[in-house]
mmCIF file of C-alpha atoms in Angstrom:
data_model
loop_
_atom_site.group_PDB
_atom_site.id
_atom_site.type_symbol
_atom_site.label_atom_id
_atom_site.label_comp_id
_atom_site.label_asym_id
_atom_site.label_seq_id
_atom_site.Cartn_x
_atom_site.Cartn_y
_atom_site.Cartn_z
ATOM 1 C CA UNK A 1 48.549 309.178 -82.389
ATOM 2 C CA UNK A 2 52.310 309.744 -82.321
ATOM 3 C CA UNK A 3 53.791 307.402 -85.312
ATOM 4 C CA UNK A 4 57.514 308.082 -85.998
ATOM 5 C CA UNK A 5 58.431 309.022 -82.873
ATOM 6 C CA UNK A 6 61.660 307.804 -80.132
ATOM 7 C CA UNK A 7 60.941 306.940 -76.857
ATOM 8 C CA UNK A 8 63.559 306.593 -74.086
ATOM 9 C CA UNK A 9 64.024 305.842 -70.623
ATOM 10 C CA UNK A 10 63.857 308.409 -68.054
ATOM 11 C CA UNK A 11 67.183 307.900 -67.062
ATOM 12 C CA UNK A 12 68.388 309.104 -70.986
ATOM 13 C CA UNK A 13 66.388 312.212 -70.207
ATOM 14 C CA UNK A 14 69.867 314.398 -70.361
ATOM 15 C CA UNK A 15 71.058 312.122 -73.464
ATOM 16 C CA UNK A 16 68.379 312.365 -75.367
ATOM 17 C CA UNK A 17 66.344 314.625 -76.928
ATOM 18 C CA UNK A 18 63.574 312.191 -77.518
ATOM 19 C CA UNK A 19 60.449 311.653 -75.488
ATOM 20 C CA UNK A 20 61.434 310.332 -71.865
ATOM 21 C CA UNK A 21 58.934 307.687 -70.418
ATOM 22 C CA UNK A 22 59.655 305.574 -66.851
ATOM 23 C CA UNK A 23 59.641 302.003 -67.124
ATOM 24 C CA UNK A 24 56.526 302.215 -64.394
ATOM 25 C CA UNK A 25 54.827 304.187 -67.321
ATOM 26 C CA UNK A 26 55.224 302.194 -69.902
ATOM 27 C CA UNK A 27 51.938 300.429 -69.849
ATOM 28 C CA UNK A 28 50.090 303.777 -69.693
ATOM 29 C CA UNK A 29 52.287 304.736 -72.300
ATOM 30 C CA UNK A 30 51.104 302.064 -74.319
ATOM 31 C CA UNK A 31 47.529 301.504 -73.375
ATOM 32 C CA UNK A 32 47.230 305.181 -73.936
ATOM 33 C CA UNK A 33 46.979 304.392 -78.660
ATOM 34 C CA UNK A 34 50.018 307.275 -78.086
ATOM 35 C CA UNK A 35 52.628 305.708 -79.646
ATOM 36 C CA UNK A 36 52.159 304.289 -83.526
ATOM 37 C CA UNK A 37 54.238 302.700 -86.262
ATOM 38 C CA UNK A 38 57.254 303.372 -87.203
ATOM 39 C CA UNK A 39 57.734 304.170 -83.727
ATOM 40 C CA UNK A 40 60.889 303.195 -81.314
ATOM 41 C CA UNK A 41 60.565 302.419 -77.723
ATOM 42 C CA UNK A 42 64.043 302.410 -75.926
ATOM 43 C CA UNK A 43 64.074 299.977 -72.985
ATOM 44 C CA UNK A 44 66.325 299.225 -70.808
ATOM 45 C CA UNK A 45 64.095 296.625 -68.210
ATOM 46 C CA UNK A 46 62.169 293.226 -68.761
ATOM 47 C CA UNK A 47 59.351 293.564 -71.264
ATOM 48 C CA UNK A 48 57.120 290.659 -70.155
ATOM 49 C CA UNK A 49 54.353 289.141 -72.295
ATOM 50 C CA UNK A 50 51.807 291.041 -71.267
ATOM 51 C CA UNK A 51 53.456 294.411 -71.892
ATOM 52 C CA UNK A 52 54.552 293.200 -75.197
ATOM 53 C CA UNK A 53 51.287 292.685 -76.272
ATOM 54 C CA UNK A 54 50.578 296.499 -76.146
ATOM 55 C CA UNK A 55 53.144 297.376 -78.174
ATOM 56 C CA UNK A 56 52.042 298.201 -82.278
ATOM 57 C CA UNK A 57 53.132 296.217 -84.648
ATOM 58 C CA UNK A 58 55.533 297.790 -87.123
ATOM 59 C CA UNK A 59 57.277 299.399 -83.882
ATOM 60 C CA UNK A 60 60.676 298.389 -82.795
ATOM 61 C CA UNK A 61 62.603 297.824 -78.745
ATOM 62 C CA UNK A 62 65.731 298.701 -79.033
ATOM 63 C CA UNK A 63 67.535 297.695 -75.924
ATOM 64 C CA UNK A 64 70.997 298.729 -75.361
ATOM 65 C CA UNK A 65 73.013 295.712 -74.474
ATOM 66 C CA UNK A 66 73.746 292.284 -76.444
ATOM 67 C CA UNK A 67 71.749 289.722 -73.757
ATOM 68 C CA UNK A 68 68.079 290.396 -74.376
ATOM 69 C CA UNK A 69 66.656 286.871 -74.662
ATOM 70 C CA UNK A 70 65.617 286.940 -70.846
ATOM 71 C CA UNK A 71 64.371 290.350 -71.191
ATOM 72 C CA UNK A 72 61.651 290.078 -73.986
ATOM 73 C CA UNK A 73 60.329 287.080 -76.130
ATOM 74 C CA UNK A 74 62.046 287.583 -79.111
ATOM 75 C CA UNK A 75 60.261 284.769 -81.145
ATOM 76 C CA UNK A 76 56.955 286.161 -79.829
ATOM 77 C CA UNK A 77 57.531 289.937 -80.849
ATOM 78 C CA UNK A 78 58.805 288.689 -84.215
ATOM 79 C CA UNK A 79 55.460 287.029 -84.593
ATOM 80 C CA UNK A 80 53.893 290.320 -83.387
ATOM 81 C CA UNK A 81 55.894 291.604 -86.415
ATOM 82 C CA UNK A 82 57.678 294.124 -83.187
ATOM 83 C CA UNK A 83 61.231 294.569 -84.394
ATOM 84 C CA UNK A 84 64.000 294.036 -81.375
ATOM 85 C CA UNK A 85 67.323 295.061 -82.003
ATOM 86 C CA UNK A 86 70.520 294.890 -79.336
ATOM 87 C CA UNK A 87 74.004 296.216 -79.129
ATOM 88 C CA UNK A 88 76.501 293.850 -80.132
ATOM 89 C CA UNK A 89 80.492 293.613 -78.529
ATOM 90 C CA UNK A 90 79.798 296.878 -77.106
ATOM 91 C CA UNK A 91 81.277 296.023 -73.946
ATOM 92 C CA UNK A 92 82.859 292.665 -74.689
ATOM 93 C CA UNK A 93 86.799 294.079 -73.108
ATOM 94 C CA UNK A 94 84.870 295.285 -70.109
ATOM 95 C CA UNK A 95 83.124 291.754 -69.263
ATOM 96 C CA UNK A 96 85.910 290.172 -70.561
ATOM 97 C CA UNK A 97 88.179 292.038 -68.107
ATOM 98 C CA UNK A 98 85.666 291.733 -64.967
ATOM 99 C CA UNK A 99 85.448 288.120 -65.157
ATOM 100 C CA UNK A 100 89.370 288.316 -64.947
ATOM 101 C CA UNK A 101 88.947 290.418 -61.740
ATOM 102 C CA UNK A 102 86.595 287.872 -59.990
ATOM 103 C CA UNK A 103 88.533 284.942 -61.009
ATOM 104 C CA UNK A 104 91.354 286.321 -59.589
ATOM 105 C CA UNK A 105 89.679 287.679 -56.481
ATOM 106 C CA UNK A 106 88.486 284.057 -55.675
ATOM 107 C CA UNK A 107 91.414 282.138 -56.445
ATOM 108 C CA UNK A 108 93.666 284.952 -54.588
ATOM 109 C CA UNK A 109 91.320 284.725 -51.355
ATOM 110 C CA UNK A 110 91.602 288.983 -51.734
ATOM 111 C CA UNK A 111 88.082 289.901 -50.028
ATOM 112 C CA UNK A 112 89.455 287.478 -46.884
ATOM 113 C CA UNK A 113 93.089 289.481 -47.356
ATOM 114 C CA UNK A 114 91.812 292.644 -46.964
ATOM 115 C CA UNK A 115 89.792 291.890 -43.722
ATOM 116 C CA UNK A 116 92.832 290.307 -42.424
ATOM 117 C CA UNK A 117 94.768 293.529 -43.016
ATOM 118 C CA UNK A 118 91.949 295.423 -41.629
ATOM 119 C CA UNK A 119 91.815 293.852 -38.559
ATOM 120 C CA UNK A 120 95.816 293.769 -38.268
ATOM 121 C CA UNK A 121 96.095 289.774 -38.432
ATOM 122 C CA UNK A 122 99.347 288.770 -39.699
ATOM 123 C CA UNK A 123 99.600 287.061 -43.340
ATOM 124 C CA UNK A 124 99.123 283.508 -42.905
ATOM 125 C CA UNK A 125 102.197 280.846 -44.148
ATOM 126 C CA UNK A 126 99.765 279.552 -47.565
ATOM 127 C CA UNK A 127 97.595 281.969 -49.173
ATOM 128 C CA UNK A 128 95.857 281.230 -52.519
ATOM 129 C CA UNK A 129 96.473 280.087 -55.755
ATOM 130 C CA UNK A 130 97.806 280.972 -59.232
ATOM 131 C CA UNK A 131 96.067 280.659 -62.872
ATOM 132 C CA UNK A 132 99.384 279.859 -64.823
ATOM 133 C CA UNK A 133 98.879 276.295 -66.085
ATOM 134 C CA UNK A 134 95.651 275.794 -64.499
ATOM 135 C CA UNK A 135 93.135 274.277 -66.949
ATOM 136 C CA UNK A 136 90.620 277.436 -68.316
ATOM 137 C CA UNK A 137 87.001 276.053 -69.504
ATOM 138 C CA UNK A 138 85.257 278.446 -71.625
ATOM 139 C CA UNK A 139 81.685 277.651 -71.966
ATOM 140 C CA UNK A 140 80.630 279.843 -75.050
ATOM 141 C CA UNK A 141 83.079 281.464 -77.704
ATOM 142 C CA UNK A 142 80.799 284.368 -78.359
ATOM 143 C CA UNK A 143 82.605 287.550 -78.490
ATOM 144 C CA UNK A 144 83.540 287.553 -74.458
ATOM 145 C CA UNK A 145 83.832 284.152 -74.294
ATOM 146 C CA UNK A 146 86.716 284.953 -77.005
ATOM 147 C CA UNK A 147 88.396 287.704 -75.443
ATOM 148 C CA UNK A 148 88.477 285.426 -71.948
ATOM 149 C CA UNK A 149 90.145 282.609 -73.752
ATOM 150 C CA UNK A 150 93.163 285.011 -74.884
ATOM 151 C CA UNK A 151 92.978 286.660 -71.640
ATOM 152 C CA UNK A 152 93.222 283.379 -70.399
ATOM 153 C CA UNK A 153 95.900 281.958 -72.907
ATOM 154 C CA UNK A 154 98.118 285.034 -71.995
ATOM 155 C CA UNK A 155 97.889 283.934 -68.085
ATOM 156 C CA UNK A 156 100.019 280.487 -69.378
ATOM 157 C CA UNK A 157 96.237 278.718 -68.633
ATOM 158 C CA UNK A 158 95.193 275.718 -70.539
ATOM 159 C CA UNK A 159 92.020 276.836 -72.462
ATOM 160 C CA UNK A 160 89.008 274.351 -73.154
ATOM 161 C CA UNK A 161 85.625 275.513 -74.088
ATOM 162 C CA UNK A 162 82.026 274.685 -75.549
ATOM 163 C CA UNK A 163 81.261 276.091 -79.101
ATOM 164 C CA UNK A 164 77.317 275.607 -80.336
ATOM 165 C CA UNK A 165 77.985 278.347 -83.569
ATOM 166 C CA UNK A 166 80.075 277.155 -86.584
ATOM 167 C CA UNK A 167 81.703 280.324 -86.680
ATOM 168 C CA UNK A 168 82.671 279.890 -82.967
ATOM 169 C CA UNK A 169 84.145 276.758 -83.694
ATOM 170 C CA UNK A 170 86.414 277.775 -86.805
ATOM 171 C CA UNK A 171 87.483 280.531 -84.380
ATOM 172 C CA UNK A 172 88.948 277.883 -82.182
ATOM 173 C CA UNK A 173 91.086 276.467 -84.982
ATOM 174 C CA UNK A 174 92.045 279.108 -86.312
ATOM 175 C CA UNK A 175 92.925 281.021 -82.985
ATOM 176 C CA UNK A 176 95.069 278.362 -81.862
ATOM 177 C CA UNK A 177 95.521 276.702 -78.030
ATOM 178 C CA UNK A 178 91.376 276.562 -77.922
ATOM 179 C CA UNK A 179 90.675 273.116 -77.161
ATOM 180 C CA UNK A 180 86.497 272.456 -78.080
ATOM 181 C CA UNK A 181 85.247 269.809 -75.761
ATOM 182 C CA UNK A 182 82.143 268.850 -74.970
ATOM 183 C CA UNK A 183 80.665 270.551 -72.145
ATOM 184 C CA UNK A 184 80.681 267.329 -69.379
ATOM 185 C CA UNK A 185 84.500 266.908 -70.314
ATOM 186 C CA UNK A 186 85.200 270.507 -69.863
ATOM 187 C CA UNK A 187 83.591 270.457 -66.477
ATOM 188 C CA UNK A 188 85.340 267.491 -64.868
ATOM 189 C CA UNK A 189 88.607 268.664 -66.275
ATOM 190 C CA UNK A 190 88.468 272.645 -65.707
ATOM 191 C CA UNK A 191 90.415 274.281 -62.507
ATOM 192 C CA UNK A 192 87.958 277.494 -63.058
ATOM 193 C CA UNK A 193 84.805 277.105 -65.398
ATOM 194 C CA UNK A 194 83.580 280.498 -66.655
ATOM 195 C CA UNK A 195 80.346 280.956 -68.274
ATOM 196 C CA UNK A 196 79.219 282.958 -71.600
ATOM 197 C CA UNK A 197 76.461 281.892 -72.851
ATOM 198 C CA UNK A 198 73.061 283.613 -74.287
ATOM 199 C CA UNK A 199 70.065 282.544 -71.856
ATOM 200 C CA UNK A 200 66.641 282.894 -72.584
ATOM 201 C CA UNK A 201 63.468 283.415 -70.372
ATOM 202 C CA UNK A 202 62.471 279.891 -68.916
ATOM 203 C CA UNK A 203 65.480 277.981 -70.167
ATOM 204 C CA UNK A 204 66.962 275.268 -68.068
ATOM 205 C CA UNK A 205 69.985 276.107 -66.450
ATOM 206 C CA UNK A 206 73.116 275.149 -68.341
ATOM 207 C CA UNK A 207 74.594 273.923 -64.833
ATOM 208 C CA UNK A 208 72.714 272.090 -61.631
ATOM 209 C CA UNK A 209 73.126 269.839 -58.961
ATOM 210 C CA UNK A 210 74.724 267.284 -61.471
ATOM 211 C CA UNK A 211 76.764 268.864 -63.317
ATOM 212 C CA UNK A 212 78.164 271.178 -60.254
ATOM 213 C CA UNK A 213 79.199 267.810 -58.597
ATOM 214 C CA UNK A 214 81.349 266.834 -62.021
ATOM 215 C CA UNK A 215 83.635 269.438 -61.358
ATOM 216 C CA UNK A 216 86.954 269.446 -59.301
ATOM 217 C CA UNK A 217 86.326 269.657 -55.805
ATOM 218 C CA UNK A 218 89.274 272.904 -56.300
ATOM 219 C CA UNK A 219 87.534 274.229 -59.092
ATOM 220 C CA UNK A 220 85.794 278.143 -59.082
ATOM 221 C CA UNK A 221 82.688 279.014 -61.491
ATOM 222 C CA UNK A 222 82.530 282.313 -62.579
ATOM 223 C CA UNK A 223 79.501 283.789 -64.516
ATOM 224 C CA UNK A 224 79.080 287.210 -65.712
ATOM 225 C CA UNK A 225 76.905 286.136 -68.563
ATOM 226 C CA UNK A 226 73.448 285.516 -66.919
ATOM 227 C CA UNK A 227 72.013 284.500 -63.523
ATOM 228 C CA UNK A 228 69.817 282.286 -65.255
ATOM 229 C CA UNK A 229 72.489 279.461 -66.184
ATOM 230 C CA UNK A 230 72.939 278.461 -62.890
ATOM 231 C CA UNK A 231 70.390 276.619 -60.439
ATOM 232 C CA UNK A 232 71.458 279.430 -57.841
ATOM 233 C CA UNK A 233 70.180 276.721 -54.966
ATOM 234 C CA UNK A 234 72.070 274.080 -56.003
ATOM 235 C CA UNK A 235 75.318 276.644 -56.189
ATOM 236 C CA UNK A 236 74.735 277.380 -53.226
ATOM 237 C CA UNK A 237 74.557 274.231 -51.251
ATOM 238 C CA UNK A 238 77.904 273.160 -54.012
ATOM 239 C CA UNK A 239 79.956 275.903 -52.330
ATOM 240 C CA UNK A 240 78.527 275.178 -49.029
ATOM 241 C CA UNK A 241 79.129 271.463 -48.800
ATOM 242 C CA UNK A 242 82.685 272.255 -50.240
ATOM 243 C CA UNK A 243 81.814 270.125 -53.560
ATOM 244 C CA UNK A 244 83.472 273.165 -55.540
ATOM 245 C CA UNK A 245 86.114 275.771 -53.838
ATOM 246 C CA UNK A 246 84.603 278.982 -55.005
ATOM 247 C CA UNK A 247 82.730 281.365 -57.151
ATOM 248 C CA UNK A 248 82.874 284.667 -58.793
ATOM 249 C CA UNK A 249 79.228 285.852 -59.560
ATOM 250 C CA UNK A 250 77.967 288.986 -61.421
ATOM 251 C CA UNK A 251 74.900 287.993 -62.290
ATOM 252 C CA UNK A 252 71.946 286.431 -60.222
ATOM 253 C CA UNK A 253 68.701 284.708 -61.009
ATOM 254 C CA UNK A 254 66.678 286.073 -58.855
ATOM 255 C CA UNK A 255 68.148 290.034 -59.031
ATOM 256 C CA UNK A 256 69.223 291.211 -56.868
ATOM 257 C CA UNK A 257 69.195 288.304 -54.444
ATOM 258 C CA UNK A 258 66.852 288.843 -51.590
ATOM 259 C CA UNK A 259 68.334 289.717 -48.360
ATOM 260 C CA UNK A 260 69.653 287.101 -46.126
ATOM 261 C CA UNK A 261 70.196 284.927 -49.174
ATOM 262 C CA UNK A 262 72.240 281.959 -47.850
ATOM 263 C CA UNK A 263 74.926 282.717 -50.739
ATOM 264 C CA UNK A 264 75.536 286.130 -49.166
ATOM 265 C CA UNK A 265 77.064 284.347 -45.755
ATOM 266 C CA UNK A 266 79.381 282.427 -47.694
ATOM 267 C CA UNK A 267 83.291 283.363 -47.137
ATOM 268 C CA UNK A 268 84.581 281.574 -50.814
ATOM 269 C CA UNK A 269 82.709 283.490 -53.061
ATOM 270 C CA UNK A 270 82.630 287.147 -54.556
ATOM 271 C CA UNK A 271 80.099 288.711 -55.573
ATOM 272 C CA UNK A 272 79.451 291.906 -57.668
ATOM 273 C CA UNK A 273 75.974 293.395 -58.798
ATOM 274 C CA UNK A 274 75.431 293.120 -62.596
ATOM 275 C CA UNK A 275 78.530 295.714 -63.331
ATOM 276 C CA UNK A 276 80.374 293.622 -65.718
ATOM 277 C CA UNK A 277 79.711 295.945 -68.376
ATOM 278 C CA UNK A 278 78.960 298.861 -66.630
ATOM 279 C CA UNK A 279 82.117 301.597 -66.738
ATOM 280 C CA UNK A 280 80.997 304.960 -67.842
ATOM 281 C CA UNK A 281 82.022 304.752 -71.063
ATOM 282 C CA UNK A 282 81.073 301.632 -71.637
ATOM 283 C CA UNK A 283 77.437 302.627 -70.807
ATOM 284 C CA UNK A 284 77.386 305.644 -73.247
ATOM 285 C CA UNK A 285 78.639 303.781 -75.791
ATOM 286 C CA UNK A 286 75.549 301.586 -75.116
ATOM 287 C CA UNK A 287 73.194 304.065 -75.092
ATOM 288 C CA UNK A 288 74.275 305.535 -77.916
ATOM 289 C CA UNK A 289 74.206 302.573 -80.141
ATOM 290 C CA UNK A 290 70.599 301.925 -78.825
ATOM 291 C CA UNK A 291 69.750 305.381 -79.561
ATOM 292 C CA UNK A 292 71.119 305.054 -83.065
ATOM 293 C CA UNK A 293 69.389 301.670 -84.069
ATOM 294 C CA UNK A 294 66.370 303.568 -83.028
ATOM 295 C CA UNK A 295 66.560 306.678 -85.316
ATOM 296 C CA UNK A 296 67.562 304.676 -87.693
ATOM 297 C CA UNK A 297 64.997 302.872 -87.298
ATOM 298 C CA UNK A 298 62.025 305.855 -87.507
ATOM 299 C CA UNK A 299 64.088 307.539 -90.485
ATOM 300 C CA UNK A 300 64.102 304.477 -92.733
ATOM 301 C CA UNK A 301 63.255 301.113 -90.979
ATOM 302 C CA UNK A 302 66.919 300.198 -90.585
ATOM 303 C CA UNK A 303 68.362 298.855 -87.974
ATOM 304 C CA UNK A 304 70.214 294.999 -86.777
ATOM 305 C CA UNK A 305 67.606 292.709 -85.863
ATOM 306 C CA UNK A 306 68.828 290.306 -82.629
ATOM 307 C CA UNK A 307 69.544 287.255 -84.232
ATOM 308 C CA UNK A 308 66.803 284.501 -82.860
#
């Protein structure tokens, strides 16, 4: 058996120097009593239940993103004693700056513009609307949900938002124009509700039927967090039926959606597919922090454990 050794995803092949394994392999990979403690499996995909149960204890998944609670059990691999570590802010400006660019294609109609230039109709008398003193709701004041508050401070918008960390929640006092409210408040009062929260593998969703129908009949919903923390269903019959204006969606739950989804027919919303944080250099910087909690993982046993 192989103890001490780095494993990484195929696709790292010509970033890595370390043994490359396809997700598809995985399970032969581990069924195979190849890999041993102290070793480090790089993944990049879902590692259900049943996979996690093959890997060794004393071995570590390093995953190269901050969001893993929906990938792997993190509770159950701690109990497994399997270390899980994640990348932290790696890509908070990027997400940060691509909710921006779906809240603003929504509220700016700009998918609908450009088909109307396209097809050489003329610009019609009302088009859109602006962000300056529209009411901002926050829901999470991690490290995006930060950056999207100033973003959205700097716009002239009103900023509420949800806080469930003490540290978040000294942030908002100290930062300054944060309002914390409770999440049902922020909803009913919010012209555009954006969503950045952590979501874990069979959580409920953070918004339904019920709390979709508190918000402003005018209000958008953008979420480039995780699929998961909206009932996609009951989105989609919200933006049907008019009960909200719009959304801006970067993540799905299921993903991708299947085709002929009855969200994909719908003219108010834009959609985007999981790319929030995915600029090139945003990606290597990724990889290489995965790669690096890894090694140092092998060398000495170091590395950041995700917080559970």
């Amino acid at each position: 058996m192989s103890a001490g050794t780095v494993y990484v995803p195929s696709a790292w092949a010509g970033e890595a120097g370390e043994p490359a394994v396809a997700y598809d392999s995985l399970r032969a990979l581990l069924e195979s009593g190849t890999v041993a403690a102290p070793s480090a499996l790089c993944v990049d995909e879902p590692i259900d239940d049943r996979l996690l149960a093959l890997v060794p204890s004393g071995c570590l998944l390093s995953f190269p993103g901050t969001g893993v609670w929906d990938l792997v059990d993190v509770d159950r691999a701690a109990a497994r004693d399997v270390r899980v570590s994640n990348v932290a802010d790696y890509g908070t400006d990027a997400i940060a700056e691509h909710t921006f660019a779906l809240m603003l294609a929504v509220t700016r109609s700009l998918p609908r513009a450009d088909r109307r230039v396209r097809a050489g109709l003329p610009p019609p008398e009302v088009w859109g609307t602006t962000l300056a003193s529209r009411v901002l709701g926050v829901v999470g004041l991690g490290a995006v949900g930060r950056r999207v508050a100033r973003i959205g401070a700097a716009f002239g918008m009103r900023v509420l938002a949800t806080a469930r960390r003490e540290d978040s929640a000294r942030w908002a006092a100290e930062a300054g124009g944060v309002h914390l409210t409770p999440l049902p408040d922020l909803l009913e009062r919010s012209d555009v509700v954006s969503l950045h929260l952590r979501y874990a593998r069979g959580d409920r969703p953070t918004l339904g039927a019920a709390e979709l129908a508190s918000m402003k009949p005018t209000a958008i919903l953008v979420n480039t967090a995780r699929g998961g923390l909206v009932d996609l269903t009951a989105l989609t019959e919200a933006l049907a039926r008019g009960t909200i204006a719009g959304a801006g969606l970067d993540v799905f739950e299921p993903e991708p959606l299947p085709a002929g989804h009855p969200l994909l027919a719908l003219d108010n919303t834009v959609l985007s597919p999981h790319v929030a944080a995915g600029a090139p250099e945003v990606r290597r910087r990724a990889v290489a922090a995965a790669l690096g909690n890894a090694r140092d993982f092998v060398r000495s046993r170091s590395t950041v454990d995700v917080p559970r």
